[in-house]
Coordinates of C-alpha atoms and ligand atoms in Angstrom, one line a residue:
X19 CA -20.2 -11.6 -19.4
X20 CA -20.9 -12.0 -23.0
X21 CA -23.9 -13.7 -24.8
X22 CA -21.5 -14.6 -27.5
X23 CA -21.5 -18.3 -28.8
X24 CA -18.0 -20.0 -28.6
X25 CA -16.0 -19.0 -31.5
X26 CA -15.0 -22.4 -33.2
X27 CA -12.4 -23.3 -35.9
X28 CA -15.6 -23.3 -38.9
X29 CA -16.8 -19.9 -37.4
X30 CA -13.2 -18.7 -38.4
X31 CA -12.9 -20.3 -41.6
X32 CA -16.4 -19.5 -42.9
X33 CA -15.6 -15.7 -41.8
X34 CA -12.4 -16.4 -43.7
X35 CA -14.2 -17.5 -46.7
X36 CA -16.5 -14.4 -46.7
X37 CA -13.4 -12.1 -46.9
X38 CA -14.5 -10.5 -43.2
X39 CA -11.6 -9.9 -41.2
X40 CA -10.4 -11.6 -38.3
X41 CA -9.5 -10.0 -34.9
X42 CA -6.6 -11.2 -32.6
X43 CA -5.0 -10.0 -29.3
X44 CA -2.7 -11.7 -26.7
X45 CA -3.9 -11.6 -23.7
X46 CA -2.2 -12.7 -20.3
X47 CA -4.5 -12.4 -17.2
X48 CA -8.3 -12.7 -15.6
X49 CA -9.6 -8.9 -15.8
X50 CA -8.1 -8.3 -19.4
X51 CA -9.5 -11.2 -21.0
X52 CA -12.9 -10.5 -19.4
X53 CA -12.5 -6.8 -21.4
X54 CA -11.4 -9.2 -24.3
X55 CA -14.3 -11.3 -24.3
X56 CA -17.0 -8.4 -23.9
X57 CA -15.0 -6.7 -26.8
X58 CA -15.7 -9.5 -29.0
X59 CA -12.1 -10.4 -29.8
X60 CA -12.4 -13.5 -31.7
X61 CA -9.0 -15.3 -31.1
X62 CA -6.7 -14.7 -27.9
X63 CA -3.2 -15.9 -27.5
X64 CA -1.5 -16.1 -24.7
X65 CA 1.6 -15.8 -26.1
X66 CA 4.7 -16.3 -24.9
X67 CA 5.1 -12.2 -24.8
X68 CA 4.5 -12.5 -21.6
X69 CA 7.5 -13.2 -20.5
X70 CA 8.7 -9.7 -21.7
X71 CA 5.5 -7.6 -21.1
X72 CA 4.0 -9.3 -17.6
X73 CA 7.8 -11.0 -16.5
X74 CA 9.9 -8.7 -17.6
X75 CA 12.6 -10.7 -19.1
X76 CA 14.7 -9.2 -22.3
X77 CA 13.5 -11.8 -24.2
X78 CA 10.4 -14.5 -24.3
X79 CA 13.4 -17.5 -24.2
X80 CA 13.2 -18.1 -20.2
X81 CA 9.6 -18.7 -20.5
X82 CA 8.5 -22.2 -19.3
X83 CA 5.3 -24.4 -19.5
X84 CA 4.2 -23.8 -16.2
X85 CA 4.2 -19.9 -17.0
X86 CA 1.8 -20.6 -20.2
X87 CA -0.2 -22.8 -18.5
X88 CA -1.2 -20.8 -15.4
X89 CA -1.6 -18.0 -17.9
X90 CA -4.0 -19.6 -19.9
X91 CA -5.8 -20.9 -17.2
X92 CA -6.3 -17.0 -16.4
X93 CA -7.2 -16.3 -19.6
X94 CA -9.7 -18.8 -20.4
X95 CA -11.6 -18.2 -17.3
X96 CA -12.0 -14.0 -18.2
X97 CA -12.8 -15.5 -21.8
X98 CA -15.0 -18.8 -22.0
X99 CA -16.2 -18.3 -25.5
X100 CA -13.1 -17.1 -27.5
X101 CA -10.8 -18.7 -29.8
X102 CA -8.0 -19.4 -27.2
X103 CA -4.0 -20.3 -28.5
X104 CA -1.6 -21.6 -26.2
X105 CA 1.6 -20.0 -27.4
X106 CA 4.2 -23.2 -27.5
X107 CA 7.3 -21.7 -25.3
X108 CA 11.0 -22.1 -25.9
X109 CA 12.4 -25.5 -26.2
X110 CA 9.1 -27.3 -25.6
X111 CA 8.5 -28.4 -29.2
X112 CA 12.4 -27.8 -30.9
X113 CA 14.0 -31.0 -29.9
X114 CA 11.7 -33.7 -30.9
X115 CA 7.8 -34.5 -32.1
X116 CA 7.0 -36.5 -29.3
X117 CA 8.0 -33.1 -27.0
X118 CA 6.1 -30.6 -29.5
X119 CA 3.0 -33.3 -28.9
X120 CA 3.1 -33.5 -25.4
X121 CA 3.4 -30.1 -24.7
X122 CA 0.5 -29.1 -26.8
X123 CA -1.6 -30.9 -25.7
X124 CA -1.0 -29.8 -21.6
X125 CA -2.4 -26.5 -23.4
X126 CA -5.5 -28.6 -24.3
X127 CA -6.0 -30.1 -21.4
X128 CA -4.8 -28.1 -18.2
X129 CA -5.8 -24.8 -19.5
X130 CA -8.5 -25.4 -22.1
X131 CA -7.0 -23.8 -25.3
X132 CA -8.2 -24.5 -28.4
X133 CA -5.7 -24.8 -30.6
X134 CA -1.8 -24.0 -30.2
X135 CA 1.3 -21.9 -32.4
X136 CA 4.7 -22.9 -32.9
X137 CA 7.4 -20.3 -34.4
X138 CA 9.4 -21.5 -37.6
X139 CA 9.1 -22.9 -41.3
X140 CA 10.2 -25.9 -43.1
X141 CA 12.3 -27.2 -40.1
X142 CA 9.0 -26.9 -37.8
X143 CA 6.8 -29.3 -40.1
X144 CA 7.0 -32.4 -38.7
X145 CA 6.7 -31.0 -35.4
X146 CA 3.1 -29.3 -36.6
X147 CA 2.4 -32.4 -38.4
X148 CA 2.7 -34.3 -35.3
X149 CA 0.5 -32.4 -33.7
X150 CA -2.3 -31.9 -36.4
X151 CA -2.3 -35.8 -36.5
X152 CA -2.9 -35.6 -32.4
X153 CA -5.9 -33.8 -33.3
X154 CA -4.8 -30.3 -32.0
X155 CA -5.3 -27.0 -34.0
X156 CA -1.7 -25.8 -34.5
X157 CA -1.0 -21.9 -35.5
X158 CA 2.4 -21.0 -37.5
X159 CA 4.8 -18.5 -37.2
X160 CA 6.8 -16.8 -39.7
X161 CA 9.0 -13.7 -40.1
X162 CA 10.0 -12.2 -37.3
X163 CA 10.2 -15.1 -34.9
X164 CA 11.3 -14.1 -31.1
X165 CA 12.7 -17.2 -29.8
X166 CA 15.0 -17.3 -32.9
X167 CA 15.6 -13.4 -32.4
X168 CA 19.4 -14.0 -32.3
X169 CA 19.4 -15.6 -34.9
X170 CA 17.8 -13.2 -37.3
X171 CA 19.8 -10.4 -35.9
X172 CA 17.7 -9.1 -33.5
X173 CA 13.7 -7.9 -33.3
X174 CA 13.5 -6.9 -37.4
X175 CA 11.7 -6.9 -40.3
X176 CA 11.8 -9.9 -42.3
X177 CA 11.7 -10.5 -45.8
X178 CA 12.7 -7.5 -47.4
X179 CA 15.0 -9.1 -50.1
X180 CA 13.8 -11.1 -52.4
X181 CA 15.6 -14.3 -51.6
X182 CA 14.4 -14.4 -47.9
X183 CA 11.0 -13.1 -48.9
X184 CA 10.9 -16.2 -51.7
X185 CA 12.2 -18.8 -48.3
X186 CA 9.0 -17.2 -46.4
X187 CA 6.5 -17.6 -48.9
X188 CA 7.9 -21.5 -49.3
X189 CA 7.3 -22.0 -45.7
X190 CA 4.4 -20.6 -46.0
X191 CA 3.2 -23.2 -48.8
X192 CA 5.2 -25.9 -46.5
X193 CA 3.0 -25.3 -42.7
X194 CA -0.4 -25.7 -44.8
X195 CA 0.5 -28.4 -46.5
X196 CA 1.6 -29.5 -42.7
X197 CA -1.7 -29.4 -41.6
X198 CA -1.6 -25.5 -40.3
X199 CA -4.8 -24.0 -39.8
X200 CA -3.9 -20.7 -40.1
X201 CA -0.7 -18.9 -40.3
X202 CA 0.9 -15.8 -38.2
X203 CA 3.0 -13.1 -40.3
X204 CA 4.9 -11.0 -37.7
X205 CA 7.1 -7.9 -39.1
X206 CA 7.2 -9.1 -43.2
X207 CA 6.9 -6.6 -45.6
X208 CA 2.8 -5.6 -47.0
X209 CA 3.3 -7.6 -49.8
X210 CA 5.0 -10.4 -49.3
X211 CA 2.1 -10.8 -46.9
X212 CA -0.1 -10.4 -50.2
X213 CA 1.2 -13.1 -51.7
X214 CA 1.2 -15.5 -48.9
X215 CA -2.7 -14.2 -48.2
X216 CA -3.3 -14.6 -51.9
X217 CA -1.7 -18.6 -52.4
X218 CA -3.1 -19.6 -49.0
X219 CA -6.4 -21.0 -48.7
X220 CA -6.2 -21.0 -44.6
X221 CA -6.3 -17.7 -42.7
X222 CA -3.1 -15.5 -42.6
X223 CA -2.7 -13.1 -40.1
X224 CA -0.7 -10.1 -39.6
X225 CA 1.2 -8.5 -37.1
X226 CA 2.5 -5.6 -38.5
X227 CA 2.5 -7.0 -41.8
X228 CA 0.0 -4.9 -43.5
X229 CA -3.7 -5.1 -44.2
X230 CA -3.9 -7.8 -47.0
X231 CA -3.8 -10.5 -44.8
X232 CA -7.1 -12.3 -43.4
X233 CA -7.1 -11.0 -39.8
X234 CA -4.9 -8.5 -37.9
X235 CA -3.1 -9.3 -34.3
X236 CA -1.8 -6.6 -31.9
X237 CA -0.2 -6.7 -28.9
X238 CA -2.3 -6.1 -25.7
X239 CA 0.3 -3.9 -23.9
X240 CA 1.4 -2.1 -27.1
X241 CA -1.9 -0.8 -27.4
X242 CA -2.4 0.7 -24.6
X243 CA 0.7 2.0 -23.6
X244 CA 1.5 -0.8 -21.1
X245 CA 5.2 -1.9 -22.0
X246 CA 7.7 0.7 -20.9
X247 CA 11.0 -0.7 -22.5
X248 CA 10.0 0.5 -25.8
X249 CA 7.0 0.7 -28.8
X250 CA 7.0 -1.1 -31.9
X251 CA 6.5 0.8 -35.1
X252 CA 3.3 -1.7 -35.7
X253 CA 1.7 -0.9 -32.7
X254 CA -1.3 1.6 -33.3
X255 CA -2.0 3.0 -29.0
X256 CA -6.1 2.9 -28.5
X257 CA -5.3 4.3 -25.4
X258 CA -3.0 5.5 -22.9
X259 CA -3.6 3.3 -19.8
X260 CA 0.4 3.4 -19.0
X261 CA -0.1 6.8 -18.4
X262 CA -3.7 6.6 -17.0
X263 CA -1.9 4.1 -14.2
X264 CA 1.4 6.2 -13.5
X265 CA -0.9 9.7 -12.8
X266 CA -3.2 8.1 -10.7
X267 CA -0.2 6.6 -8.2
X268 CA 1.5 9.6 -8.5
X269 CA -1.9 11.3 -6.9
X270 CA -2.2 8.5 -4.5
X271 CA 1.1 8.7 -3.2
X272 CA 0.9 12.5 -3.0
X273 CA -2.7 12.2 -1.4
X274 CA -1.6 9.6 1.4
X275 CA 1.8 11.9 2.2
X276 CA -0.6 14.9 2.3
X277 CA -3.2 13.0 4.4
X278 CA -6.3 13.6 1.6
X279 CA -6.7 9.7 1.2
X280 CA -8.3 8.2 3.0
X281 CA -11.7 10.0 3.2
X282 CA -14.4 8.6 5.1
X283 CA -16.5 6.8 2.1
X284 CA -12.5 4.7 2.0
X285 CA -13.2 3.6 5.5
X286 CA -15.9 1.2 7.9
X287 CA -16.5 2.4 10.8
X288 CA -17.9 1.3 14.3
X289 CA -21.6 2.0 15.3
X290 CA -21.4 4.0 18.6
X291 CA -23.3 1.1 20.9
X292 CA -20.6 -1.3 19.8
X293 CA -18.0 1.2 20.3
X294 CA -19.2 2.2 23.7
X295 CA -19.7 -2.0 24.8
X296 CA -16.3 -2.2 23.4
X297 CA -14.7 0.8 25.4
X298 CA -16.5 -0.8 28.5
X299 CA -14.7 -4.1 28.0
X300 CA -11.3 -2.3 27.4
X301 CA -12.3 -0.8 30.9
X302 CA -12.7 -3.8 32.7
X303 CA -9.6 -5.3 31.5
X304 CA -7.8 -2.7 32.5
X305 CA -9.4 -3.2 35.9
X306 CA -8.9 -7.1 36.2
Ligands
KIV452 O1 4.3 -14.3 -27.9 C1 3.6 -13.6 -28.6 O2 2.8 -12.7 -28.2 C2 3.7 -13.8 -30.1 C3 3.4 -12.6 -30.9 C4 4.6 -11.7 -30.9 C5 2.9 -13.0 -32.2 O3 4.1 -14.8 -30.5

């Protein structure tokens, strides 16, 4: 466990104002968020990623409330003091306010989040709007949004013309003035995210959009090796664990076909006066 004081929205913004960056990871489950918390990662989302990385969809658009929610129950309990984003899933805040609301605030109270994201620009305004004025922290999304994946022709870079980079900087300008706290930049060219980190006076944060912005975000099983359909370009790998994890079952399924495992410190055994009382009593069943 850590000793670290919860991180709060003016902990982030008066590290924003001193120019320090801000770390970011998703996170998904009990043990990794306890690693997380001791770390000293100072915002988690549980993004909706998880349906890829933990579910193993093709894509994070079968991903439903219940899914975030028992996530982020997880995650919150591995990491009590963090800054912790429910990551709004598909089609829970698209078709109305009064949906985007709701379902933000089952983040806040069923799972304890502290705030919550929501993927789009200018057409997404009113929804983060609606829930700034319910008194819930709300995250944006720009660039390379999954849910709208097909869309934008697929998981690419966004921005690198000037007329779409021009549209991302607007929506940029448009999700503050919305009531954003901060905003997320996934896959948009270094700087475009220059600009945006340069106009904005909330926290911009990248994900593989350079190191201009205000905080960085990686994703957890990109990291470490942990998602075997394929690695993004962004993703810097602190550590094998993929491969850690696919050695050691090879060894244990060798070890249990070759009869090393189990050795005795793998085992309990009997003491020899229960196991002689017990022998006895086998006996005189036998007998009856
Ligand atoms: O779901 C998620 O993890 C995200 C990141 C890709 C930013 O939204």
């Amino acid at each position: 466990m850590s000793d670290r004081k919860k991180i709060t929205l003016p902990y982030l913004y008066e590290k924003y104002q001193r120019g320090e960056p801000i770390t970011m990871l998703t996170c998904y489950d009990f043990p990794t968020a306890t690693f997380q918390e001791q770390a000293g990662v100072e915002m988690i989302l549980v993004g909706d990623s998880l349906g890829m990385t933990i579910l193993g969809y093709e894509s994070t658009l079968p991903v439903t409330m219940a899914d975030m929610i028992r996530h982020a129950q997880a995650v919150r309990r591995g990491a009590p003091t963090a800054w912790l984003i429910g990551d709004m899933p598909y089609m829970t805040y698209q078709a109305s306010v009064e949906d985007a609301i709701r379902n933000a605030g089952r983040f806040m109270a069923e799972a304890s989040c502290d705030a919550v994201k929501l993927e789009g620009g200018r057409e997404m305004a009113d929804r983060m709007a609606g829930i700034v004025a319910a008194g819930i922290p709300c995250m944006g999304h720009l660039g390379l949004t999954p849910q709208s994946a097909s869309s934008l022709g697929g998981f690419k870079v966004q921005g690198r013309d000037a007329g779409r980079a021009l549209r991302i900087i607007e929506d940029a300008a448009i999700l503050e003035e919305a009531g954003a706290y901060s905003i997320l930049l996934e896959m948009v060219p270094d700087r475009v995210c220059q600009i945006i980190t340069e106009r904005a006076s909330i926290p911009i944060i990248s994900l593989g959009s350079g190191p201009h912005a205000s905080g960085q975000l990686l994703i957890f099983h990109d990291m470490f090796g942990l998602y075997p359909r394929f690695r993004p370009k962004m993703a810097k790998v602190y550590g094998n664990a993929g491969e850690v994890i696919l050695n050691g079952l090879k060894q244990y399924v060798a070890e249990v076909q070759d009869k090393t495992f189990p050795q005795p410190e793998h085992w309990f055994g009997l003491k020899d006066d229960a196991f002689a009382e017990l022998a006895a009593l086998l006996k005189e069943k036998e007998t009856d």
